[in-house]
C-alpha cells in the first residue's frame, strides 16, 4: 500500500458500525430508570379506581422498593462517589457519581412529596371504611387507660433506653430499625440525650377497642373493624417519660437509617461458605450508613446530633411525610376486609394434571403453567408425586427463595426419608434471604438430603427440578424449568411461567448442569438450553443477528423480549443494530431499561413498554420471528451483566408449537395491546401512560388472563 493511500485512509477511516452507539445519549442511567419504575408503582397507588387496600399495598411496595434501592443501588453510587476522582465519567450514560447522587435525591424527594400527599388522602378514606388509623390524641379517656395498661404490660418490659454521653458512646444503630432520639433535662438543669429502639418482635399496630367494659385490661382487639389502630411508636412516644424518672422530657424525634447491604464475600478464601454468608448477614446490619430518615417535627438540634454522630452529608438526610417503615403497613392489607381489595378469582389447575399422574401427562405432551392464573399447586404436586412415587429414584432441585413452611422443602425431605437420592442446590447468597436459606439448608441436611451451597463466584439463579424415574426397564427423566422462584407465597403475586417436559435433550442438559453445579464438571456447549455465564449472551445475540439476516434478505425480522430489566450494553448494541436493519423490536420491560427507543436512524424500530398491574410481572420470554417459524425461550434470566456473567441462569426453548402459540398470542400480543396498566418509554427517556382511545376497547392484560 502506497504512502498516499495510507494517508487517505488515515484521514477518512472506515466507519465503525458501533461508534454512534458509544454516545452517552444512547443509554439511560440504570438508577434513574429504576426510580422511574418505582414512580410507576407510586402512580398505581395513586389510582383512585383501585380498591383502598390495594392503594395502601402499592404505597407500601413503593416504600419497600425504595429501602432496597438505597441499600443496594445508592450505596454503590455513594461508594463510587467517594472512590472516583471528581468529574470522572462513571457510566455509559455519561453521568458522574456526584451528578447522579444529586439527580437521585431530587427525584426521590419529588416522589416522597407525592407519597406524603397520597397518605394524607388515604387516611380519611380508610377511616370511612372502618380502618381507623389514629394518633394518641384521638383516643378517648377509656382508650387511653387501655393504652397505658397495654404499654405497661406488653411494651415497657421490652424497651431499653440508651444514654448518650462521654461514658456512653453513641450506640450502633441497626439497619432499618425504628428509633427515638430524646433530649432530657435532669433536676439540676443539665441536658442529656438518649436513644430508644422500638421493639421489632411485636406488632407495629395496637388495636384499641372502641367499646371498653374494662379499660384497665390489656387484651387488644382482634378485629380491625371494632378497633382504632394505633401505631406502636405513637404509644411509646406518649409514655416516654415513664422510662426516665427524675428527668424532664424536653423533645424527641423518630429516625431510621439505611445501611449499605453490599458486602464483598471472599468466597474463594472461605473455608466454609455457610459460615461466611452467616457472618456477612451479621455485618450488613451495621455496615456504612447510606440514608437517614427523620420524622416530621424533629427539632433541628436533634437532627444535627444524629448527623454529627453518624458522619453524614446533607444529601443523605430525608424528612418523611408518611410513617416510617411503610412496609409494615402491608400487615393491614393482610388483616381481612376482602371488600377493599381486588375481587377474588379462581385459579386454574390444568386438566391434564388433574385427571392423571403428572408423569403420564408430561409424557403425552409438554405442559405450560402460567402463574398465578394457573395454580402453583401444580408444581408442588409434581414434586410431591415424585417424592411419593416408588418408581422415582432421584430428585434434583435448585432453591433460591423458597419462603416459609415450603411444601417443596418438605417433599424433598419426604423423598429422602423414603430412600430416594435427593440433591438440593441452595443458593445461600440470595440477597436478604440468606438467613432463611441457611435454615432451610440445615433442615435438608439434617434429613439426609445432599445439599450443595452454590458455587464460589457465581450465584445459582436457575429454576430447575429434575426427576429421574424407572419405567419399563429403563430410565426416564422429567423436568420443570421456571421463570420464578419455588415459592408458593410469591407465586400468588408474581406472574411467572413454568414448563413441565420430558424432552430428552432438555433433560440431558439439565442433568449435565446439575453436575456442573454440584461437582467439578465444566461444560461450554449445550444441546438445547442457553446457559449463563457461557452461552446465553452469545446465543441471544446469534438469534438477533439471524433476524437481521432475514430482514436483509427481504424477509420480516421480528423480536419480542419480555423481561424485568434490560441493562447489558452488548445486547442493547445488538438490538440497535437490528433496529437499524429494519427489524421490528417490541420490548416489554417491567423495571430498568437502559435502551433508549425512538432515536431516528438508531432505535426508531424499537418500542419499550412497562406493565404495572395487580400482579408483579416476572416472567422472561425471548421471541424471535425466524421468518414465520418462531423461536422462543423462557427462563430465569434478565438482560443484565450480573445475569449473563456472574450467575448460572437457564433459558429453555419452547419446542411444542401449541405452547409457543399460546405464549405468543395469549401473553406477548395481549400485553402489547394493553392500554390500561401500561406505560411507554419515549426517546427522551421518560415513561408516558398509554390510554385507550375514547371509543376504543379497554384492554387489561392481567384481568383478561384472569377471565380466560
XYZ file of C-alpha atoms in Angstrom:
708
model
C 0.000 0.000 0.000
C 1.379 3.397 -1.030
C 2.040 6.165 1.479
C -0.548 8.279 -0.321
C -3.160 5.527 0.098
C -2.287 5.081 3.792
C -2.639 8.822 4.347
C -6.022 8.875 2.610
C -7.282 6.007 4.780
C -5.988 7.704 7.922
C -7.858 10.874 7.045
C -11.033 9.001 6.019
C -11.223 5.920 8.241
C -13.675 3.095 7.680
C -16.822 3.863 9.748
C -17.182 1.847 12.924
C -20.748 0.443 12.984
C -20.790 0.753 16.779
C -19.265 4.235 17.070
C -22.571 6.081 17.217
C -23.702 3.650 19.909
C -20.907 4.785 22.201
C -22.626 8.119 22.698
C -23.990 8.595 26.195
C -27.207 9.840 24.559
C -27.950 6.245 23.528
C -28.232 4.937 27.089
C -30.457 5.670 30.063
C -28.905 5.581 33.514
C -29.957 2.412 35.331
C -30.513 4.067 38.720
C -32.685 6.799 37.249
C -34.525 4.211 35.167
C -35.216 2.251 38.342
C -36.610 5.374 40.015
C -38.967 5.757 37.079
C -40.153 2.185 37.664
C -40.867 2.981 41.295
C -42.672 6.130 40.151
C -44.982 3.843 38.158
C -45.616 1.821 41.311
C -46.478 5.040 43.146
C -48.710 6.204 40.305
C -50.540 2.892 40.604
C -51.034 3.565 44.320
C -52.447 6.984 43.431
C -55.100 5.448 41.176
C -58.395 6.175 42.945
C -60.134 3.487 40.891
C -58.245 0.840 42.827
C -59.778 -0.616 46.000
C -58.469 1.225 49.061
C -56.340 -1.576 50.474
C -54.785 -2.110 47.047
C -53.758 1.546 47.068
C -52.230 1.026 50.508
C -50.472 -2.126 49.281
C -48.856 -0.350 46.340
C -47.827 2.544 48.589
C -46.176 0.039 50.932
C -44.438 -1.646 47.977
C -43.197 1.746 46.775
C -41.501 2.413 50.122
C -40.166 -1.152 50.421
C -38.653 -0.813 46.943
C -37.077 2.485 47.964
C -35.464 0.892 51.024
C -33.799 -1.761 48.870
C -32.815 0.835 46.276
C -30.869 2.804 48.891
C -29.350 -0.303 50.474
C -28.080 -1.648 47.147
C -28.000 0.855 44.304
C -27.483 4.188 46.089
C -24.909 2.520 48.332
C -22.951 1.573 45.213
C -23.151 5.089 43.759
C -22.065 6.562 47.096
C -19.057 4.241 47.127
C -18.078 5.320 43.608
C -18.586 8.958 44.592
C -16.052 8.541 47.392
C -13.600 6.489 45.371
C -13.503 8.162 41.959
C -11.789 11.422 41.170
C -14.024 14.468 40.850
C -15.666 14.765 37.464
C -14.825 11.233 36.371
C -17.378 9.753 33.981
C -18.836 6.740 35.677
C -21.201 5.015 33.285
C -22.297 4.542 29.693
C -24.779 7.407 30.052
C -22.037 9.875 30.977
C -23.331 10.809 34.435
C -20.710 11.299 37.159
C -21.366 9.860 40.634
C -21.846 13.323 42.164
C -24.338 14.329 39.465
C -26.115 11.014 39.812
C -26.463 11.382 43.592
C -27.942 14.841 43.057
C -30.401 13.521 40.481
C -31.379 10.602 42.718
C -32.044 12.947 45.630
C -34.027 15.392 43.526
C -36.239 12.703 42.033
C -36.641 10.827 45.314
C -37.748 13.962 47.142
C -40.357 14.603 44.464
C -41.658 11.042 44.814
C -41.729 11.302 48.615
C -43.725 14.523 48.345
C -46.325 12.671 46.278
C -46.251 9.753 48.690
C -46.951 12.093 51.604
C -49.902 13.675 49.810
C -51.323 10.271 48.973
C -51.006 9.141 52.598
C -52.830 12.256 53.751
C -55.665 11.464 51.320
C -55.826 7.768 52.197
C -56.260 8.197 55.958
C -59.825 9.630 55.947
C -60.859 7.265 53.147
C -59.652 4.256 55.128
C -61.375 5.523 58.253
C -64.654 5.884 56.373
C -64.375 2.174 55.508
C -63.711 1.103 59.098
C -59.901 1.073 59.049
C -59.248 3.762 61.613
C -55.572 4.709 61.911
C -55.262 7.177 64.776
C -52.793 9.242 66.750
C -52.704 9.085 70.519
C -54.561 12.395 70.871
C -57.516 10.887 69.006
C -58.191 8.357 71.770
C -60.904 8.911 74.385
C -60.254 8.601 78.112
C -61.154 4.911 78.368
C -58.986 4.082 75.380
C -56.070 5.966 76.931
C -56.391 3.940 80.109
C -56.401 0.789 77.980
C -53.344 2.020 76.068
C -51.475 2.730 79.323
C -52.262 -0.759 80.646
C -51.129 -2.285 77.357
C -47.919 -0.264 77.423
C -47.076 -1.262 80.991
C -47.875 -4.958 80.482
C -46.717 -5.629 76.918
C -44.263 -2.963 75.775
C -42.431 -1.406 78.732
C -40.566 -4.646 79.595
C -39.155 -4.755 76.035
C -37.701 -1.239 75.996
C -34.058 -0.435 76.709
C -33.174 3.270 76.651
C -29.505 4.021 75.973
C -27.773 7.081 77.389
C -25.536 9.178 75.119
C -22.726 10.931 76.960
C -18.918 10.666 77.349
C -19.359 7.495 79.380
C -21.891 6.038 76.945
C -20.779 6.474 73.314
C -23.376 6.902 70.613
C -24.850 3.420 70.140
C -24.608 1.415 66.953
C -27.941 1.666 65.145
C -29.039 -1.410 63.225
C -30.267 -1.219 59.649
C -33.918 -0.137 59.135
C -34.746 -0.153 62.851
C -37.201 2.432 64.229
C -35.641 4.659 66.887
C -36.265 7.680 69.074
C -33.632 10.319 69.777
C -34.545 12.032 73.036
C -33.462 15.257 74.756
C -33.811 15.260 78.566
C -33.114 17.629 81.424
C -32.213 16.495 84.915
C -33.258 18.230 88.129
C -30.132 20.397 88.132
C -30.945 21.652 84.619
C -28.296 19.671 82.776
C -29.160 18.401 79.282
C -28.896 14.713 78.498
C -29.565 12.687 75.363
C -30.780 9.133 74.887
C -31.693 6.700 72.135
C -34.561 4.224 72.319
C -35.203 1.486 69.789
C -38.772 0.388 69.071
C -39.072 -3.383 69.527
C -39.428 -5.278 66.255
C -40.666 -8.551 67.760
C -44.189 -7.288 68.425
C -46.844 -5.975 66.053
C -46.333 -2.486 64.648
C -50.015 -1.794 65.359
C -52.002 -1.841 68.593
C -55.721 -2.488 68.100
C -57.533 -0.466 70.735
C -61.212 -1.402 71.173
C -63.699 1.393 70.600
C -66.047 -0.092 73.194
C -64.421 -0.912 76.529
C -66.101 -2.502 79.544
C -62.808 -2.718 81.409
C -60.360 -0.061 80.176
C -57.662 -1.345 82.536
C -57.495 -4.681 80.697
C -54.599 -5.008 78.288
C -56.219 -7.506 75.920
C -56.110 -5.963 72.403
C -58.973 -6.190 69.945
C -58.516 -8.756 67.152
C -60.899 -7.317 64.563
C -59.816 -4.049 62.955
C -63.450 -3.157 62.298
C -64.105 -2.792 66.028
C -60.887 -1.011 66.948
C -58.824 2.086 66.423
C -55.375 1.272 65.056
C -52.574 2.980 66.968
C -49.025 2.663 65.602
C -46.675 1.299 68.237
C -44.380 4.333 68.035
C -47.307 6.598 68.962
C -47.929 4.542 72.092
C -44.238 4.583 73.061
C -43.850 8.294 72.376
C -46.757 9.157 74.660
C -45.222 7.215 77.560
C -41.534 8.018 77.086
C -41.392 9.914 80.379
C -42.067 6.655 82.260
C -38.663 5.433 81.068
C -36.772 8.405 82.543
C -37.963 9.062 86.124
C -36.317 12.131 87.623
C -35.870 13.737 84.180
C -37.964 16.141 82.178
C -38.609 15.158 78.571
C -37.725 18.264 76.548
C -38.075 16.960 72.982
C -37.833 13.839 70.866
C -37.977 12.665 67.291
C -38.025 9.418 65.365
C -35.326 8.323 62.983
C -34.350 5.371 60.845
C -31.140 4.647 58.987
C -30.495 2.669 55.831
C -27.164 0.878 55.655
C -25.116 -0.384 52.732
C -26.004 -4.022 52.085
C -23.196 -4.540 49.544
C -20.602 -6.585 51.367
C -17.841 -8.315 49.449
C -17.827 -12.001 50.245
C -14.381 -13.552 49.862
C -15.835 -16.831 48.611
C -12.622 -18.269 47.247
C -10.884 -17.745 50.588
C -13.726 -19.009 52.789
C -13.185 -22.388 54.457
C -16.952 -22.792 54.826
C -19.350 -20.846 52.597
C -22.265 -21.253 55.012
C -20.329 -19.659 57.875
C -19.028 -16.925 55.582
C -22.549 -15.993 54.441
C -23.819 -16.010 58.018
C -21.037 -13.612 59.010
C -21.848 -11.401 56.015
C -25.503 -11.129 57.112
C -24.399 -10.036 60.578
C -22.024 -7.438 59.106
C -24.778 -5.983 56.922
C -26.766 -4.885 59.982
C -24.033 -2.400 60.861
C -22.399 -1.509 57.550
C -21.940 2.111 56.393
C -24.926 4.477 56.567
C -26.434 5.492 53.227
C -29.582 7.342 54.307
C -31.024 8.949 57.432
C -34.793 9.384 57.680
C -36.160 11.752 60.300
C -39.744 12.307 61.379
C -41.827 15.403 60.824
C -41.341 17.930 63.569
C -37.965 16.643 64.738
C -36.101 19.590 66.317
C -33.103 20.749 64.312
C -30.798 20.227 67.296
C -31.659 16.520 67.462
C -31.258 16.120 63.716
C -27.837 17.784 63.894
C -26.850 15.460 66.732
C -27.640 12.443 64.551
C -25.839 13.860 61.521
C -22.733 14.545 63.600
C -22.594 11.132 65.251
C -23.397 9.264 62.030
C -20.953 11.412 60.000
C -23.404 12.138 57.191
C -23.677 14.657 54.383
C -26.735 16.852 53.892
C -27.785 14.950 50.756
C -28.173 11.756 52.817
C -30.932 13.172 55.030
C -34.621 12.709 54.206
C -37.522 14.035 56.277
C -40.573 11.807 55.972
C -44.173 12.868 55.466
C -45.519 9.363 55.934
C -44.935 6.990 58.844
C -41.520 5.379 58.705
C -41.103 1.779 57.574
C -44.248 1.841 55.442
C -43.504 -1.767 54.505
C -45.096 -2.700 57.851
C -48.412 -1.320 56.621
C -48.715 -4.387 54.411
C -49.912 -6.071 57.626
C -53.120 -4.041 57.377
C -53.633 -5.353 53.850
C -53.447 -8.880 55.254
C -55.926 -8.228 58.074
C -59.106 -9.232 56.237
C -61.525 -6.801 54.576
C -61.757 -8.563 51.174
C -64.281 -5.955 50.037
C -61.476 -3.378 49.965
C -59.220 -5.477 47.721
C -59.260 -6.759 44.171
C -62.064 -9.258 43.682
C -61.129 -12.890 44.210
C -60.624 -15.155 41.211
C -60.442 -18.914 40.663
C -57.024 -20.281 39.765
C -56.873 -22.940 37.092
C -55.488 -26.412 37.715
C -54.596 -27.844 34.270
C -56.991 -30.610 33.347
C -54.206 -32.898 32.129
C -52.572 -32.841 35.535
C -55.861 -33.212 37.397
C -57.074 -36.285 35.554
C -53.919 -38.404 35.593
C -50.467 -38.588 37.175
C -48.074 -35.791 36.345
C -45.685 -38.246 34.679
C -48.346 -39.698 32.370
C -49.497 -36.194 31.435
C -45.987 -34.906 30.694
C -45.102 -37.984 28.606
C -48.099 -37.242 26.423
C -47.191 -33.590 25.865
C -45.214 -30.673 27.328
C -47.293 -28.620 29.773
C -47.062 -24.858 30.240
C -48.021 -23.262 33.556
C -48.777 -19.546 33.741
C -48.910 -18.400 37.356
C -50.848 -17.139 39.211
C -53.631 -17.824 36.680
C -52.565 -21.491 36.835
C -52.167 -22.530 40.446
C -48.654 -23.137 41.767
C -50.040 -26.289 43.377
C -49.425 -27.939 40.017
C -45.684 -27.503 40.653
C -45.738 -28.516 44.308
C -47.901 -31.537 43.415
C -45.419 -32.578 40.708
C -42.601 -32.598 43.265
C -44.818 -34.234 45.911
C -45.785 -37.004 43.461
C -42.110 -37.514 42.684
C -41.384 -37.815 46.405
C -44.167 -40.395 46.901
C -43.747 -42.416 43.683
C -41.852 -45.686 44.367
C -40.519 -45.681 40.786
C -38.762 -42.338 41.222
C -35.113 -42.871 42.096
C -33.729 -39.322 42.114
C -34.808 -35.687 42.529
C -32.515 -32.732 41.912
C -33.724 -29.243 42.767
C -32.441 -25.660 42.802
C -33.687 -23.418 45.612
C -33.213 -19.639 45.551
C -36.046 -18.057 47.566
C -38.322 -20.765 48.937
C -40.235 -18.880 51.642
C -41.523 -20.093 54.982
C -43.052 -23.561 55.511
C -42.164 -24.568 51.980
C -44.114 -27.606 50.715
C -41.282 -28.252 48.255
C -38.690 -28.467 51.016
C -40.986 -30.872 52.887
C -41.390 -33.018 49.762
C -37.612 -33.217 49.346
C -37.278 -34.305 52.976
C -40.033 -36.909 52.498
C -38.342 -38.182 49.339
C -35.081 -38.694 51.178
C -36.836 -40.488 54.035
C -38.328 -42.900 51.501
C -34.845 -43.776 50.235
C -34.598 -41.648 47.112
C -31.441 -39.851 46.059
C -32.171 -36.169 46.668
C -29.937 -33.217 45.845
C -30.804 -29.612 46.701
C -28.683 -26.781 45.323
C -29.419 -23.999 47.826
C -28.187 -20.536 46.898
C -27.056 -19.042 50.198
C -26.274 -15.690 48.588
C -29.889 -14.795 47.632
C -29.848 -11.201 48.849
C -31.925 -10.568 52.006
C -33.000 -14.239 52.107
C -29.640 -15.587 53.257
C -30.739 -16.401 56.806
C -33.890 -18.180 55.687
C -31.944 -20.196 53.114
C -29.367 -21.206 55.716
C -32.183 -22.517 57.923
C -33.748 -24.439 55.007
C -30.364 -25.878 54.025
C -29.700 -27.089 57.547
C -33.161 -28.701 57.701
C -32.495 -30.536 54.459
C -29.030 -31.667 55.532
C -30.404 -32.950 58.814
C -32.853 -35.110 56.848
C -30.006 -36.593 54.802
C -30.517 -34.579 51.622
C -27.336 -33.902 49.663
C -27.135 -30.100 49.967
C -24.851 -28.008 47.781
C -24.315 -24.377 48.771
C -23.993 -22.808 45.351
C -20.699 -22.016 43.645
C -17.902 -19.649 44.623
C -18.082 -16.538 42.484
C -21.433 -17.396 40.881
C -24.991 -17.156 42.101
C -27.235 -20.015 41.059
C -30.411 -18.311 39.902
C -31.726 -21.014 37.533
C -35.123 -22.511 38.478
C -34.850 -26.234 37.846
C -36.215 -29.527 39.075
C -35.137 -32.850 37.549
C -36.920 -36.099 38.408
C -35.476 -39.469 37.332
C -37.889 -42.415 37.190
C -37.675 -46.145 36.339
C -40.102 -47.021 33.564
C -40.388 -50.329 31.687
C -36.872 -51.387 32.484
C -35.265 -48.085 31.520
C -34.768 -44.594 32.933
C -36.963 -41.595 32.063
C -36.286 -38.026 33.161
C -38.841 -35.267 33.768
C -38.107 -31.604 34.344
C -39.662 -28.370 35.488
C -37.995 -25.165 34.264
C -39.379 -21.929 35.659
C -39.018 -18.197 35.361
C -39.715 -17.621 39.066
C -38.772 -18.967 42.463
C -40.060 -22.177 44.002
C -42.054 -20.103 46.460
C -45.754 -20.834 46.907
C -46.426 -17.432 48.529
C -44.858 -15.159 45.897
C -46.400 -17.341 43.175
C -49.728 -15.764 44.174
C -48.415 -12.252 43.474
C -45.902 -12.719 40.618
C -46.690 -13.673 37.029
C -44.344 -16.468 36.022
C -44.087 -19.304 33.533
C -43.124 -22.909 34.103
C -42.525 -25.716 31.638
C -43.070 -29.384 32.517
C -41.288 -31.546 29.962
C -39.593 -34.864 29.334
C -37.856 -33.753 26.110
C -34.679 -35.901 26.121
C -32.196 -33.189 25.110
C -33.571 -30.640 27.577
C -33.496 -33.164 30.428
C -29.979 -34.280 29.453
C -28.812 -30.652 29.514
C -30.320 -30.169 32.969
C -28.646 -33.341 34.237
C -25.300 -32.071 32.929
C -25.890 -28.662 34.507
C -26.571 -30.211 37.909
C -23.219 -31.983 37.602
C -21.601 -28.606 36.917
C -23.299 -27.112 39.981
C -22.529 -29.980 42.352
C -19.155 -31.265 41.169
C -16.150 -30.277 39.098
C -17.693 -30.696 35.641
C -17.011 -27.947 33.098
C -19.216 -27.533 30.069
C -19.375 -24.837 27.397
C -21.824 -26.348 24.891
C -25.401 -27.469 25.377
C -27.899 -29.355 23.292
C -30.930 -27.091 23.737
C -30.520 -24.766 26.711
C -28.915 -21.345 26.793
C -26.861 -21.258 29.978
C -25.006 -18.352 31.527
C -22.249 -17.461 32.018
C -21.084 -19.407 28.931
C -23.686 -19.433 26.134
C -26.604 -17.175 26.975
C -25.411 -13.778 25.773
C -23.820 -15.220 22.635
C -26.909 -17.340 21.988
C -29.276 -14.381 22.226
C -27.054 -12.213 20.038
C -26.858 -15.010 17.467
C -30.677 -15.032 17.344
C -30.747 -11.238 16.977
C -28.247 -11.414 14.108
C -30.345 -14.074 12.436
C -33.300 -11.664 12.428
C -31.018 -9.031 10.851
C -30.090 -11.529 8.111
C -33.749 -12.341 7.494
C -34.538 -8.633 7.144
C -31.583 -8.116 4.791
C -32.818 -10.936 2.570
C -36.241 -9.315 2.157
C -37.994 -11.100 4.996
C -39.622 -9.654 8.064
C -37.348 -9.730 11.088
C -39.154 -9.553 14.414
C -38.012 -9.680 18.043
C -40.129 -9.555 21.200
C -38.405 -9.583 24.567
C -40.249 -9.655 27.857
C -38.063 -9.308 30.935
C -37.703 -7.451 34.209
C -34.530 -5.479 33.429
C -32.629 -4.586 30.242
C -29.161 -3.278 31.075
C -26.471 -5.258 29.235
C -24.721 -2.950 26.749
C -23.645 -5.695 24.367
C -27.207 -6.960 23.913
C -28.514 -3.384 23.644
C -25.984 -2.700 20.874
C -27.179 -5.793 19.032
C -30.771 -4.597 19.335
C -29.746 -1.173 17.979
C -28.086 -2.894 15.004
C -31.265 -4.903 14.399
C -33.357 -1.745 14.530
C -31.037 -0.020 12.061
C -31.517 -3.008 9.752
C -35.287 -2.602 9.929
C -36.140 -5.427 12.343
C -39.314 -4.737 14.314
C -38.487 -4.948 18.029
C -41.063 -4.882 20.830
C -39.731 -4.825 24.388
C -41.861 -5.398 27.492
C -39.551 -4.413 30.347
C -41.073 -4.139 33.799
C -38.286 -2.261 35.550
C -34.905 -0.888 34.481
C -34.413 -0.230 30.759
C -31.144 1.394 29.681
C -32.007 1.197 25.979
C -33.384 4.432 24.554
C -36.061 3.792 21.890
C -37.206 6.055 19.082
C -33.840 7.612 18.139
C -34.000 8.319 14.385
C -31.610 6.109 12.438
C -30.757 4.022 15.502
C -33.731 2.762 17.506
C -36.758 4.045 15.624
C -37.963 0.453 15.116
C -37.891 -0.308 18.866
C -40.774 0.193 21.283
C -40.498 -0.244 25.050
C -43.474 -0.832 27.330
C -43.830 -1.480 31.042
C -46.816 -3.040 32.792
C -47.603 -2.455 36.475
C -50.798 -4.248 37.478
C -52.301 -6.202 40.325
C -49.537 -8.808 39.857
C -45.797 -8.220 39.558
C -44.775 -9.122 36.010
C -41.861 -11.523 36.457
C -41.796 -13.931 33.503
C -38.951 -13.755 30.952
C -39.754 -14.587 27.329
C -37.440 -14.144 24.318
C -39.207 -14.438 20.953
C -37.575 -14.394 17.506
C -39.798 -14.400 14.406
C -37.443 -16.617 12.364
C -39.252 -15.758 9.130
C -42.564 -17.320 10.151
C -41.187 -20.251 12.143
C -40.832 -18.590 15.569
C -38.071 -19.488 18.007
C -38.878 -18.842 21.673
C -37.117 -19.180 25.031
C -38.341 -18.781 28.598
C -36.307 -18.829 31.781
C -34.805 -17.151 34.785
C -32.517 -14.547 33.212
C -32.889 -10.820 32.712
C -30.631 -8.959 30.270
C -28.127 -7.692 32.820
C -24.365 -8.223 33.155
C -24.908 -9.917 36.522
C -27.309 -12.463 34.981
C -25.205 -13.113 31.905
C -21.743 -13.079 33.518
C -21.999 -13.768 37.251
C -24.883 -16.204 37.620
C -25.921 -19.628 36.484
C -29.117 -18.956 34.560
C -31.119 -21.080 32.159
C -33.292 -20.277 29.159
C -35.134 -23.236 27.681
C -36.536 -23.349 24.170
C -40.261 -23.903 23.747
C -40.444 -26.825 21.327
C -44.180 -27.506 21.388
C -45.922 -25.433 18.698
C -49.195 -25.070 20.604
C -47.402 -23.795 23.698
C -45.368 -21.431 21.532
C -48.592 -20.043 20.056
C -50.208 -19.772 23.486
C -47.321 -17.644 24.770
C -47.087 -15.535 21.607
C -50.794 -14.784 21.296
C -52.063 -15.154 24.834
C -49.247 -13.344 26.643
C -46.965 -11.309 24.387
C -49.532 -9.981 21.912
C -52.080 -9.365 24.656
C -49.579 -7.397 26.745
C -48.507 -5.348 23.728
C -52.177 -4.393 23.301
C -52.693 -3.440 26.961
C -53.978 0.142 27.255
C -54.960 0.111 30.921
C -51.882 -0.697 33.016
C -49.075 0.126 30.525
C -46.517 2.911 30.235
C -44.439 3.564 27.077
C -40.816 4.736 27.131
C -40.068 7.609 24.732
C -36.818 8.799 23.139
C -36.353 11.364 25.924
C -36.108 8.572 28.479
C -39.483 9.315 30.080
C -42.429 6.985 30.547
C -45.878 8.050 29.360
C -49.057 6.286 30.404
C -50.813 4.596 27.481
C -54.505 5.425 27.445
C -57.136 3.939 25.195
C -58.914 5.968 22.586
C -62.226 7.412 23.712
C -64.137 4.890 21.596
C -61.598 2.108 21.983
C -61.910 -1.111 23.939
C -60.158 -1.212 27.298
C -57.566 -3.994 27.395
C -56.148 -5.014 30.751
C -53.837 -7.947 30.038
C -53.760 -9.278 33.582
C -57.508 -9.056 34.158
C -58.142 -10.599 30.732
C -55.913 -13.517 31.719
C -57.994 -13.994 34.874
C -61.188 -14.146 32.824
C -59.849 -16.767 30.389
